[in-house]
XYZ file of C-alpha atoms in Angstrom:
343
model
C 37.510 59.892 210.772
C 36.810 56.762 212.752
C 33.065 57.181 212.600
C 33.091 57.604 208.894
C 30.309 57.165 206.432
C 30.985 53.466 206.106
C 29.242 53.172 209.438
C 25.895 53.692 207.846
C 26.319 51.463 204.819
C 28.919 48.925 205.705
C 29.416 47.642 209.181
C 26.069 48.201 210.795
C 25.180 44.570 211.180
C 27.217 43.727 214.243
C 25.122 45.345 216.967
C 21.768 43.865 216.094
C 23.284 40.536 215.194
C 24.575 40.413 218.748
C 21.177 41.297 220.095
C 19.318 38.764 218.049
C 21.960 36.107 217.884
C 21.639 33.326 215.406
C 18.138 34.439 214.555
C 19.732 36.226 211.625
C 19.494 33.174 209.457
C 16.606 31.059 210.487
C 13.341 30.796 212.308
C 13.855 29.520 215.814
C 10.336 28.851 217.038
C 8.064 26.018 215.993
C 4.988 28.234 216.272
C 4.886 30.960 213.590
C 2.376 32.920 215.661
C 5.074 33.577 218.294
C 7.656 35.128 215.987
C 8.067 37.223 212.883
C 10.942 36.956 210.423
C 12.214 40.122 208.770
C 14.448 39.800 205.715
C 16.805 42.769 205.316
C 19.969 43.894 203.581
C 23.246 43.574 205.431
C 23.273 47.201 206.616
C 20.085 47.001 208.665
C 20.429 48.267 212.202
C 18.191 49.587 214.975
C 18.849 50.305 218.651
C 18.327 47.286 220.890
C 15.778 49.169 223.015
C 13.486 49.561 219.995
C 13.709 45.911 219.056
C 12.876 44.981 222.638
C 9.971 47.439 222.656
C 8.536 45.820 219.541
C 8.822 42.423 221.159
C 7.252 43.649 224.422
C 4.407 45.438 222.649
C 3.517 42.594 220.278
C 4.632 39.494 222.136
C 6.470 38.446 218.976
C 10.119 37.523 218.723
C 11.710 39.532 215.911
C 14.165 37.473 213.867
C 16.421 39.367 211.471
C 17.461 37.568 208.283
C 20.211 39.463 206.462
C 20.412 38.597 202.783
C 23.205 40.594 201.166
C 22.841 43.998 199.538
C 19.629 45.479 198.177
C 20.073 43.785 194.808
C 20.674 40.364 196.317
C 17.746 40.841 198.686
C 15.496 41.766 195.782
C 16.600 38.694 193.836
C 15.951 36.311 196.732
C 12.465 37.722 197.292
C 11.626 37.765 193.580
C 12.636 34.131 193.100
C 10.429 32.826 195.919
C 6.901 34.240 195.398
C 4.419 32.387 197.577
C 7.171 30.457 199.356
C 9.117 33.227 201.096
C 12.071 32.791 203.384
C 10.584 35.364 205.811
C 7.382 37.179 206.679
C 8.361 40.752 205.811
C 11.154 42.365 203.807
C 12.903 45.681 204.428
C 15.621 47.330 202.345
C 14.549 46.858 198.730
C 15.048 50.291 197.175
C 13.409 52.022 194.258
C 16.113 50.872 191.833
C 15.079 47.250 192.422
C 11.458 47.510 193.636
C 9.890 46.571 190.296
C 11.333 43.061 190.442
C 9.436 41.644 193.468
C 6.300 43.495 192.369
C 6.428 41.932 188.897
C 7.163 38.546 190.445
C 4.021 38.713 192.611
C 6.094 38.214 195.742
C 4.303 40.759 197.937
C 1.085 40.752 199.955
C -0.940 44.006 199.738
C -0.928 46.080 202.898
C -1.387 49.768 203.624
C -0.254 50.863 207.058
C -2.539 53.383 208.771
C 0.643 55.290 209.694
C 1.696 55.785 206.062
C -0.581 58.791 205.612
C 1.835 60.836 207.749
C 4.593 60.951 205.145
C 5.429 57.500 203.784
C 2.526 57.718 201.344
C 4.294 60.640 199.648
C 6.972 58.154 198.513
C 4.553 55.382 197.455
C 5.220 53.553 194.200
C 2.762 54.674 191.555
C 0.195 51.981 190.683
C 1.599 49.728 193.444
C 0.909 51.753 196.585
C -0.049 48.748 198.729
C 2.864 46.512 197.679
C 5.754 48.302 199.375
C 5.797 51.065 202.009
C 8.547 53.689 202.120
C 10.587 53.780 205.358
C 13.554 56.039 204.643
C 15.491 57.897 201.976
C 19.251 57.954 201.462
C 19.888 60.429 198.672
C 23.043 59.740 196.658
C 25.084 62.842 195.795
C 28.587 64.004 194.924
C 30.619 64.621 198.127
C 33.567 67.007 198.351
C 36.527 67.143 200.761
C 36.541 70.855 201.645
C 39.694 70.567 203.728
C 41.614 69.171 200.736
C 40.585 72.096 198.537
C 41.341 74.606 201.305
C 44.832 73.149 201.722
C 45.472 73.343 197.971
C 44.037 76.837 197.663
C 41.657 75.654 194.947
C 37.958 76.503 194.816
C 35.851 73.398 195.413
C 33.376 72.325 192.718
C 29.828 73.489 193.260
C 27.906 71.521 190.646
C 27.857 68.261 188.724
C 28.907 70.196 185.631
C 32.105 71.345 187.352
C 33.481 67.801 187.507
C 34.258 67.845 183.781
C 36.325 71.060 183.988
C 40.133 70.947 183.613
C 40.769 72.270 187.150
C 39.132 69.114 188.540
C 40.955 66.640 186.327
C 41.911 63.354 188.065
C 40.138 64.370 191.304
C 36.945 62.280 191.173
C 36.233 58.666 192.116
C 33.003 56.972 190.996
C 31.498 53.505 191.378
C 30.603 51.004 188.655
C 26.782 51.078 188.389
C 26.773 47.371 187.534
C 28.291 46.422 190.894
C 27.366 49.291 193.212
C 23.962 50.553 194.368
C 25.151 54.157 194.874
C 27.002 53.821 191.575
C 23.692 52.984 189.897
C 22.025 55.872 191.708
C 24.629 58.305 190.359
C 24.093 56.907 186.869
C 20.359 57.564 187.294
C 21.106 61.067 188.580
C 23.005 61.833 185.364
C 20.230 60.365 183.212
C 17.652 62.398 185.092
C 19.681 65.595 184.839
C 21.080 65.374 181.314
C 18.537 63.167 179.510
C 19.722 62.132 176.047
C 22.966 64.034 176.649
C 23.957 61.827 179.571
C 26.396 59.888 177.383
C 28.182 63.145 176.561
C 28.528 63.835 180.283
C 29.889 60.337 180.994
C 32.384 60.730 178.138
C 33.555 64.124 179.423
C 33.751 62.915 183.031
C 35.694 59.785 182.105
C 37.924 61.832 179.817
C 38.645 64.189 182.698
C 40.272 61.376 184.616
C 37.462 60.133 186.857
C 38.476 56.857 188.478
C 35.879 54.066 188.552
C 35.969 51.373 191.231
C 33.699 48.437 192.018
C 32.018 49.617 195.211
C 31.377 52.352 197.755
C 33.688 50.918 200.402
C 36.673 51.165 198.073
C 35.706 54.583 196.761
C 34.989 56.230 200.109
C 37.292 54.441 202.513
C 40.304 53.846 200.287
C 40.338 56.387 197.470
C 38.499 59.449 198.868
C 40.887 61.854 200.589
C 38.546 62.365 203.578
C 37.926 58.638 203.992
C 39.657 56.303 206.410
C 42.380 55.517 203.883
C 43.123 59.205 203.169
C 43.288 58.535 199.446
C 44.166 60.929 196.635
C 40.712 61.887 195.308
C 38.811 64.744 197.015
C 35.542 64.163 195.106
C 33.435 61.000 195.516
C 29.925 59.639 195.035
C 28.344 59.035 198.436
C 25.238 60.085 200.373
C 23.783 63.480 201.294
C 24.062 62.320 204.905
C 27.783 61.441 204.687
C 28.987 64.875 205.863
C 27.225 64.298 209.180
C 29.788 61.591 209.877
C 32.709 63.223 208.071
C 33.394 66.804 209.167
C 35.153 68.959 206.594
C 33.101 67.603 203.700
C 29.867 68.587 202.040
C 27.456 67.184 199.479
C 26.700 68.961 196.215
C 22.941 69.030 196.426
C 22.260 69.566 192.719
C 23.544 66.077 191.932
C 21.354 63.812 194.058
C 19.231 60.792 193.219
C 16.438 59.970 195.645
C 17.087 56.419 196.842
C 14.022 55.214 198.761
C 14.000 52.054 200.892
C 10.794 50.095 201.426
C 9.235 47.474 203.668
C 6.614 44.958 202.551
C 4.680 41.867 203.583
C 5.733 38.723 201.720
C 3.100 36.674 199.943
C 2.784 33.277 201.578
C 4.214 34.561 204.867
C 3.677 32.290 207.845
C 2.780 35.250 210.036
C 1.030 37.887 207.925
C -0.342 39.770 210.940
C 3.116 39.870 212.487
C 4.582 41.150 209.215
C 2.035 43.985 209.164
C 3.080 44.875 212.708
C 6.678 45.148 211.478
C 5.593 47.587 208.765
C 3.788 49.713 211.359
C 6.788 49.459 213.692
C 9.206 50.846 211.093
C 6.917 53.846 210.540
C 6.521 54.551 214.262
C 7.856 57.884 215.596
C 10.474 56.098 217.710
C 11.973 54.132 214.819
C 11.776 57.047 212.402
C 13.635 59.276 214.876
C 16.330 56.611 215.302
C 16.997 56.092 211.587
C 19.519 58.934 211.062
C 21.926 57.748 213.747
C 21.213 54.019 213.301
C 21.474 53.763 209.508
C 22.434 57.272 208.333
C 19.275 57.734 206.288
C 16.525 60.328 206.394
C 13.094 59.415 207.808
C 10.096 59.655 205.485
C 7.478 60.419 208.133
C 6.623 64.062 208.751
C 7.673 66.113 211.773
C 10.566 63.818 212.675
C 13.441 66.077 213.806
C 16.930 65.417 212.471
C 19.886 65.404 214.889
C 21.410 68.862 215.360
C 24.638 68.020 213.502
C 22.597 66.737 210.562
C 20.710 70.002 210.300
C 24.064 71.816 210.097
C 26.150 69.492 207.937
C 23.769 67.105 206.183
C 20.468 68.747 205.335
C 18.194 66.708 203.083
C 18.325 67.905 199.461
C 15.387 70.060 198.481
C 15.550 68.696 194.921
C 16.455 65.211 193.736
C 16.176 63.169 190.566
C 13.214 60.813 190.906
C 12.231 57.889 188.678
C 9.602 55.208 189.062
C 10.821 51.652 189.711
C 9.014 50.499 186.566
C 10.881 53.080 184.449
C 14.226 52.147 185.990
C 13.583 48.452 185.485
C 12.596 48.994 181.846
C 15.780 50.913 181.000
C 18.401 49.572 183.433
C 20.224 47.283 180.982
C 20.015 49.836 178.167
C 21.654 52.505 180.314
C 24.274 50.116 181.642
C 25.207 49.048 178.132
C 25.498 52.651 176.973
C 27.573 53.532 180.048
C 29.981 50.614 179.485
C 30.392 51.523 175.805
C 31.053 55.169 176.675
C 33.579 54.759 179.495
C 35.176 51.610 178.049
C 34.599 49.415 181.058
């Protein structure tokens, strides 16, 4: 499984960093009208031909400024309202989106292209602050080959994970240190409501292992991961099976993780930042997202790759929560989770 799911959430930076060179960390031109600086998370990636097309079409040099994971990116943006380190930001997801909005770190902008799909994922009461670009639904993934070899029926629902026949077979991520771990926590809250603590207690009591991050869970502990670990059930993405044959996602367990782009207040090149927003919603970029970053496009009528349609269809139902609601309850849920699982 060389081209495993870590490709889309772990080591995607190399290609574009090579293309754009040292532009990842700083502006390189003295004239802000000649360049635009895009802050992103570390997993951002697009084909070189699309970056070059943007630069040819606009006459702007596109500098990529990677700033850690989505949480770190959100913190950097939220702490610098009016004095941003870039012109636009991509990669803040719906679990963190309330922070830069509350901080007043974003310049209103509505792309004319958003009406073709992105608007369906707009943040209520803040539709011009951030624009949806992609979705990467977080779901339980199962190693079908492992279950076939053992002659055991694979689980088919989130409820199944607490049953005795699946004891000691699941690996989860700490929601305090992992974005998909937080998404799974939100999926349980959305599905079980005030009985979520009972589910966490039963799942932990059934031997679920908890690790700090996705890389450890998928690539070291999961049996279908690169490390061929001992656990055949893991939290990952609905798109993971596209990169890992012999696995599937349980589609009743998914949280809709939406990633956004926005114009930063105080940007040196506001017009250039708006062009970046439009660029990320363009048909060419939207079509490239599945293979470039292993996420689903939000624009309508964008075909998925053939292997995605077979092995990684987008969930028809997901848990959805507003960023404001998540932000208001995040610490409460984390505290309850820690108390319940003893971590």
